[in-house]
Amino acid sequence: MNARAFEETFHWLRTGGVRLAIIVAGSLMLVRLLKLASDRVARAVAVEGADQVSEREKRALTLAGIVKTVGTTVIVIIATMMGLGEIGLDITPIIAGAGVVGLAVGFGAQSLIKDVIAGFFIILEGQFAVGDVIKTGEISGRVEQLNLRVTILRDFNSGAVHFIPNSELKIVSNLTKEWSRVALDIGVAYHEEIDRVIGVLQQIGQDLARDEQMGPLILEPPEVLGIESFGESQVTIKALVKTLPQRQWEVAREFRRRIKATFEKEGIEMPYPTRVHLTRIESLPPKEQL
């Protein structure tokens, strides 16, 4: 290396090299700040517990994850372009080529664009968020992750993780938005006095609402609506309980347990299907006389 080349290199290190180092350090710092901010939001929400998260906090958690992903991508792209410019490469053809490639990719990835648009409106309208329990088609579970392209669900029964493109979410039922409900159908025998049964169920609901553990989970006093239907061997009575989001299953299990225990104590019959098998016995022909 001659003196002129060494001088040019040294000059670039003092100017462009310093700027390149600042670009790299600044981009890394911004990415780190984004990650710290999103993690701080996640920890703040987790302090109250997953079951106590409000709708506003769920949306904040979801948006924090999206901002981190999108922000990191944008920072890396801008830093790369600026770094190439400092090295001395002409980034104008790169930008023009990226535009042409982006247009071609846009035509070839229409489903991806549909996913992103659908994800944007899901988040904008607050249809559901991270931590909600939703059902779409035959699939249901807790939303573990939501971004602009895909929704990730964790199945309650099998523990399987479902990756669903946002454009495939045609009809979504949010089971935990703002509040949840327990709907129980209780069957009793036809010979039972219905007014007495309803009174017993109302007393069970009142005791449940006053319970130290179950009471805070119940938003309104349980309701016993009356006779829901007539079956082949039972009269079905409908009862409703309004609960906190995601606590309906816990309340329903305790409600059923108390109903069974109280009915057994009060002698109220809860019929169950029975089957009677009849066997046909044919008479044998008489023995031939000798």
CSV table of C-alpha atoms in Angstrom, one decimal:
chain,number,residue,atom,x,y,z
A,1,MET,CA,0.0,0.0,0.0
A,2,ASN,CA,1.5,3.3,-1.1
A,3,ALA,CA,1.3,6.5,0.8
A,4,ARG,CA,-1.6,7.9,-1.2
A,5,ALA,CA,-3.7,4.8,-0.7
A,6,PHE,CA,-2.9,4.8,3.0
A,7,GLU,CA,-3.8,8.4,3.3
A,8,GLU,CA,-7.2,7.9,1.5
A,9,THR,CA,-8.0,4.9,3.7
A,10,PHE,CA,-7.1,6.8,6.8
A,11,HIS,CA,-9.2,9.8,5.7
A,12,TRP,CA,-12.2,7.4,5.0
A,13,LEU,CA,-11.8,5.9,8.5
A,14,ARG,CA,-11.9,9.3,10.0
A,15,THR,CA,-15.0,10.4,8.1
A,16,GLY,CA,-17.0,7.6,6.5
A,17,GLY,CA,-15.7,4.9,8.9
A,18,VAL,CA,-16.8,7.0,11.9
A,19,ARG,CA,-20.2,7.6,10.3
A,20,LEU,CA,-20.6,3.9,9.5
A,21,ALA,CA,-19.8,3.0,13.1
A,22,ILE,CA,-22.3,5.5,14.4
A,23,ILE,CA,-24.9,4.0,12.0
A,24,VAL,CA,-24.3,0.5,13.2
A,25,ALA,CA,-24.2,1.5,16.9
A,26,GLY,CA,-27.3,3.7,16.5
A,27,SER,CA,-29.3,0.9,14.8
A,28,LEU,CA,-28.3,-1.6,17.4
A,29,MET,CA,-29.3,0.8,20.2
A,30,LEU,CA,-32.7,1.5,18.6
A,31,VAL,CA,-33.4,-2.3,18.2
A,32,ARG,CA,-32.4,-2.8,21.8
A,33,LEU,CA,-34.7,0.0,23.0
A,34,LEU,CA,-37.6,-1.4,21.0
A,35,LYS,CA,-37.0,-4.8,22.6
A,36,LEU,CA,-36.7,-3.4,26.1
A,37,ALA,CA,-39.9,-1.3,25.6
A,38,SER,CA,-41.9,-4.3,24.4
A,39,ASP,CA,-40.6,-6.6,27.1
A,40,ARG,CA,-41.4,-4.0,29.7
A,41,VAL,CA,-45.0,-3.9,28.5
A,42,ALA,CA,-45.2,-7.7,28.6
A,43,ARG,CA,-43.8,-7.8,32.2
A,44,ALA,CA,-46.2,-5.1,33.3
A,45,VAL,CA,-49.1,-7.0,32.0
A,46,ALA,CA,-47.9,-10.3,33.4
A,47,VAL,CA,-47.8,-8.8,36.9
A,48,GLU,CA,-51.5,-9.0,37.2
A,49,GLY,CA,-51.7,-12.5,35.8
A,50,ALA,CA,-52.9,-13.7,32.4
A,51,ASP,CA,-56.5,-14.0,33.6
A,52,GLN,CA,-56.8,-10.5,34.9
A,53,VAL,CA,-55.6,-8.6,31.8
A,54,SER,CA,-58.0,-6.0,30.6
A,55,GLU,CA,-58.9,-5.4,27.0
A,56,ARG,CA,-56.7,-2.3,26.8
A,57,GLU,CA,-53.7,-4.2,28.2
A,58,LYS,CA,-54.2,-7.0,25.8
A,59,ARG,CA,-54.2,-4.6,22.9
A,60,ALA,CA,-51.1,-2.9,24.2
A,61,LEU,CA,-49.4,-6.3,24.5
A,62,THR,CA,-50.3,-7.2,20.9
A,63,LEU,CA,-49.3,-3.8,19.5
A,64,ALA,CA,-46.0,-4.0,21.4
A,65,GLY,CA,-45.0,-7.2,19.7
A,66,ILE,CA,-46.0,-5.9,16.3
A,67,VAL,CA,-44.1,-2.6,16.8
A,68,LYS,CA,-41.0,-4.5,17.8
A,69,THR,CA,-41.1,-6.7,14.7
A,70,VAL,CA,-41.9,-4.0,12.2
A,71,GLY,CA,-39.6,-1.5,13.9
A,72,THR,CA,-36.7,-3.8,13.9
A,73,THR,CA,-37.2,-4.6,10.2
A,74,VAL,CA,-37.4,-0.9,9.2
A,75,ILE,CA,-34.3,0.0,11.3
A,76,VAL,CA,-32.3,-2.8,9.7
A,77,ILE,CA,-33.3,-1.8,6.2
A,78,ILE,CA,-32.5,1.9,6.7
A,79,ALA,CA,-29.2,1.1,8.4
A,80,THR,CA,-28.2,-1.2,5.6
A,81,MET,CA,-28.9,1.4,3.0
A,82,MET,CA,-27.1,4.1,4.9
A,83,GLY,CA,-24.1,1.8,5.5
A,84,LEU,CA,-23.9,0.9,1.8
A,85,GLY,CA,-23.9,4.6,1.0
A,86,GLU,CA,-21.0,5.2,3.4
A,87,ILE,CA,-19.0,2.4,1.9
A,88,GLY,CA,-19.2,4.2,-1.4
A,89,LEU,CA,-21.8,2.1,-3.3
A,90,ASP,CA,-24.5,3.9,-5.3
A,91,ILE,CA,-27.7,2.8,-3.7
A,92,THR,CA,-30.0,4.4,-6.3
A,93,PRO,CA,-30.0,1.3,-8.5
A,94,ILE,CA,-30.6,-0.8,-5.4
A,95,ILE,CA,-33.6,1.3,-4.4
A,96,ALA,CA,-35.0,1.2,-8.0
A,97,GLY,CA,-34.4,-2.5,-8.2
A,98,ALA,CA,-36.1,-3.0,-4.8
A,99,GLY,CA,-39.1,-1.1,-6.1
A,100,VAL,CA,-39.4,-3.4,-9.2
A,101,VAL,CA,-38.8,-6.5,-7.1
A,102,GLY,CA,-41.4,-5.3,-4.6
A,103,LEU,CA,-43.9,-4.8,-7.4
A,104,ALA,CA,-43.3,-8.3,-8.7
A,105,VAL,CA,-43.5,-9.8,-5.3
A,106,GLY,CA,-46.7,-7.9,-4.7
A,107,PHE,CA,-48.3,-9.6,-7.7
A,108,GLY,CA,-47.0,-13.0,-6.8
A,109,ALA,CA,-47.8,-12.8,-3.1
A,110,GLN,CA,-51.4,-11.6,-3.1
A,111,SER,CA,-52.3,-14.0,-0.3
A,112,LEU,CA,-49.5,-12.5,1.9
A,113,ILE,CA,-50.9,-9.0,1.3
A,114,LYS,CA,-54.4,-10.2,2.2
A,115,ASP,CA,-53.0,-11.7,5.4
A,116,VAL,CA,-51.3,-8.4,6.3
A,117,ILE,CA,-54.5,-6.3,5.5
A,118,ALA,CA,-56.7,-8.7,7.5
A,119,GLY,CA,-54.2,-8.6,10.5
A,120,PHE,CA,-54.2,-4.8,10.4
A,121,PHE,CA,-57.9,-4.6,10.7
A,122,ILE,CA,-58.1,-7.3,13.4
A,123,ILE,CA,-55.7,-5.2,15.5
A,124,LEU,CA,-57.3,-1.9,14.6
A,125,GLU,CA,-60.8,-3.0,15.5
A,126,GLY,CA,-59.7,-4.9,18.6
A,127,GLN,CA,-61.5,-8.1,17.5
A,128,PHE,CA,-59.2,-10.2,19.7
A,129,ALA,CA,-55.7,-9.9,21.2
A,130,VAL,CA,-53.0,-11.9,22.8
A,131,GLY,CA,-54.4,-13.8,25.8
A,132,ASP,CA,-58.0,-14.0,24.5
A,133,VAL,CA,-59.6,-17.4,23.9
A,134,ILE,CA,-61.2,-17.6,20.4
A,135,LYS,CA,-62.9,-20.2,18.2
A,136,THR,CA,-62.7,-20.2,14.4
A,137,GLY,CA,-64.4,-23.1,12.6
A,138,GLU,CA,-63.4,-26.4,14.4
A,139,ILE,CA,-60.3,-24.8,16.0
A,140,SER,CA,-60.3,-23.1,19.4
A,141,GLY,CA,-57.6,-22.0,21.9
A,142,ARG,CA,-55.8,-19.2,23.6
A,143,VAL,CA,-54.1,-16.5,21.3
A,144,GLU,CA,-50.4,-16.8,22.1
A,145,GLN,CA,-49.2,-14.5,19.3
A,146,LEU,CA,-50.8,-12.1,16.9
A,147,ASN,CA,-49.0,-10.3,14.1
A,148,LEU,CA,-49.9,-8.8,10.8
A,149,ARG,CA,-49.6,-12.1,9.0
A,150,VAL,CA,-50.6,-15.0,11.2
A,151,THR,CA,-52.4,-15.8,14.4
A,152,ILE,CA,-51.0,-18.5,16.7
A,153,LEU,CA,-53.4,-20.4,18.9
A,154,ARG,CA,-52.6,-22.9,21.7
A,155,ASP,CA,-55.3,-25.7,21.9
A,156,PHE,CA,-56.7,-26.2,25.4
A,157,ASN,CA,-57.3,-30.0,25.1
A,158,SER,CA,-54.3,-31.3,23.1
A,159,GLY,CA,-51.8,-28.4,23.7
A,160,ALA,CA,-51.2,-28.3,19.9
A,161,VAL,CA,-50.2,-24.9,18.4
A,162,HIS,CA,-52.3,-23.8,15.4
A,163,PHE,CA,-50.8,-21.3,12.9
A,164,ILE,CA,-53.7,-19.6,11.1
A,165,PRO,CA,-53.1,-17.0,8.3
A,166,ASN,CA,-55.2,-13.9,9.2
A,167,SER,CA,-57.0,-14.0,5.8
A,168,GLU,CA,-58.4,-17.4,6.7
A,169,LEU,CA,-60.1,-16.1,9.8
A,170,LYS,CA,-63.5,-15.6,8.3
A,171,ILE,CA,-65.7,-16.0,11.4
A,172,VAL,CA,-64.1,-15.7,14.8
A,173,SER,CA,-65.9,-16.1,18.1
A,174,ASN,CA,-64.1,-14.3,21.0
A,175,LEU,CA,-65.0,-16.3,24.2
A,176,THR,CA,-63.3,-13.9,26.6
A,177,LYS,CA,-64.0,-10.4,25.4
A,178,GLU,CA,-64.8,-8.1,28.4
A,179,TRP,CA,-66.8,-10.8,30.2
A,180,SER,CA,-67.8,-14.5,29.9
A,181,ARG,CA,-70.9,-16.5,30.7
A,182,VAL,CA,-71.7,-19.9,32.2
A,183,ALA,CA,-74.8,-21.6,30.7
A,184,LEU,CA,-75.9,-24.8,32.4
A,185,ASP,CA,-78.7,-27.1,31.4
A,186,ILE,CA,-79.8,-29.1,34.5
A,187,GLY,CA,-82.0,-32.1,34.0
A,188,VAL,CA,-84.4,-33.3,36.7
A,189,ALA,CA,-87.0,-36.1,36.7
A,190,TYR,CA,-90.6,-35.3,35.6
A,191,HIS,CA,-92.1,-36.1,39.0
A,192,GLU,CA,-90.0,-33.4,40.8
A,193,GLU,CA,-91.7,-30.2,41.8
A,194,ILE,CA,-90.2,-27.6,39.5
A,195,ASP,CA,-90.7,-24.6,41.7
A,196,ARG,CA,-88.8,-26.4,44.5
A,197,VAL,CA,-86.0,-27.3,42.2
A,198,ILE,CA,-85.7,-23.7,40.9
A,199,GLY,CA,-85.6,-22.4,44.5
A,200,VAL,CA,-82.8,-24.9,45.3
A,201,LEU,CA,-80.8,-23.8,42.3
A,202,GLN,CA,-81.3,-20.1,43.2
A,203,GLN,CA,-80.0,-20.8,46.7
A,204,ILE,CA,-77.0,-22.7,45.2
A,205,GLY,CA,-76.2,-19.7,43.0
A,206,GLN,CA,-76.5,-17.2,45.9
A,207,ASP,CA,-74.1,-19.3,48.0
A,208,LEU,CA,-71.7,-19.6,45.0
A,209,ALA,CA,-71.7,-15.8,44.6
A,210,ARG,CA,-71.0,-15.3,48.3
A,211,ASP,CA,-68.1,-17.8,48.3
A,212,GLU,CA,-64.7,-16.3,49.2
A,213,GLN,CA,-63.0,-17.9,46.2
A,214,MET,CA,-65.8,-18.0,43.6
A,215,GLY,CA,-67.5,-14.7,44.5
A,216,PRO,CA,-64.8,-12.4,43.1
A,217,LEU,CA,-65.0,-14.2,39.7
A,218,ILE,CA,-68.8,-13.6,39.4
A,219,LEU,CA,-69.9,-10.2,38.0
A,220,GLU,CA,-73.7,-10.6,38.4
A,221,PRO,CA,-75.9,-12.8,40.6
A,222,PRO,CA,-76.6,-16.2,39.0
A,223,GLU,CA,-79.9,-16.5,37.2
A,224,VAL,CA,-82.2,-19.5,37.0
A,225,LEU,CA,-84.3,-18.8,33.9
A,226,GLY,CA,-86.7,-21.8,34.3
A,227,ILE,CA,-87.7,-24.7,32.1
A,228,GLU,CA,-85.6,-24.8,28.9
A,229,SER,CA,-87.0,-27.9,27.3
A,230,PHE,CA,-88.8,-31.2,27.8
A,231,GLY,CA,-86.8,-34.4,27.1
A,232,GLU,CA,-87.7,-38.0,26.9
A,233,SER,CA,-86.8,-38.7,30.6
A,234,GLN,CA,-86.1,-35.3,32.1
A,235,VAL,CA,-87.1,-31.6,32.4
A,236,THR,CA,-84.2,-29.3,31.5
A,237,ILE,CA,-83.8,-26.1,33.5
A,238,LYS,CA,-81.5,-23.3,32.3
A,239,ALA,CA,-79.1,-21.4,34.6
A,240,LEU,CA,-76.8,-18.5,33.7
A,241,VAL,CA,-73.8,-17.0,35.5
A,242,LYS,CA,-71.8,-13.9,34.2
A,243,THR,CA,-68.1,-14.1,35.1
A,244,LEU,CA,-64.8,-12.5,34.5
A,245,PRO,CA,-63.1,-13.3,31.2
A,246,GLN,CA,-61.6,-16.8,31.0
A,247,ARG,CA,-63.1,-17.8,34.4
A,248,GLN,CA,-66.3,-19.3,33.2
A,249,TRP,CA,-64.9,-22.9,33.1
A,250,GLU,CA,-63.7,-22.7,36.7
A,251,VAL,CA,-67.1,-21.3,37.9
A,252,ALA,CA,-69.0,-23.8,35.9
A,253,ARG,CA,-67.2,-26.8,37.4
A,254,GLU,CA,-67.8,-25.5,40.9
A,255,PHE,CA,-71.5,-24.8,40.1
A,256,ARG,CA,-72.0,-28.4,38.8
A,257,ARG,CA,-70.2,-29.9,41.9
A,258,ARG,CA,-72.5,-28.0,44.2
A,259,ILE,CA,-75.6,-28.8,42.2
A,260,LYS,CA,-74.9,-32.6,42.4
A,261,ALA,CA,-74.1,-32.5,46.1
A,262,THR,CA,-77.2,-30.4,46.9
A,263,PHE,CA,-79.5,-32.5,44.8
A,264,GLU,CA,-78.3,-35.7,46.5
A,265,LYS,CA,-78.9,-34.1,49.9
A,266,GLU,CA,-82.3,-32.8,49.0
A,267,GLY,CA,-83.4,-36.0,47.3
A,268,ILE,CA,-83.8,-34.4,43.8
A,269,GLU,CA,-83.5,-37.0,41.1
A,270,MET,CA,-81.3,-36.3,38.1
A,271,PRO,CA,-82.3,-39.0,35.6
A,272,TYR,CA,-79.9,-40.8,33.3
A,273,PRO,CA,-80.6,-42.9,30.3
A,274,THR,CA,-81.3,-46.6,30.9
A,275,ARG,CA,-81.6,-49.5,28.5
A,276,VAL,CA,-83.6,-52.7,29.0
A,277,HIS,CA,-82.6,-55.7,27.0
A,278,LEU,CA,-85.4,-58.2,26.2
A,279,THR,CA,-84.4,-61.7,25.3
A,280,ARG,CA,-86.8,-63.7,23.2
A,281,ILE,CA,-87.1,-67.4,24.2
A,282,GLU,CA,-88.6,-69.7,21.7
A,283,SER,CA,-90.4,-72.8,22.9
A,284,LEU,CA,-88.8,-76.1,21.8
A,285,PRO,CA,-90.8,-78.6,19.8
A,286,PRO,CA,-92.2,-81.4,21.9
A,287,LYS,CA,-90.2,-84.6,22.1
A,288,GLU,CA,-91.4,-87.4,19.8
A,289,GLN,CA,-93.3,-90.0,21.7
A,290,LEU,CA,-91.7,-93.4,21.7
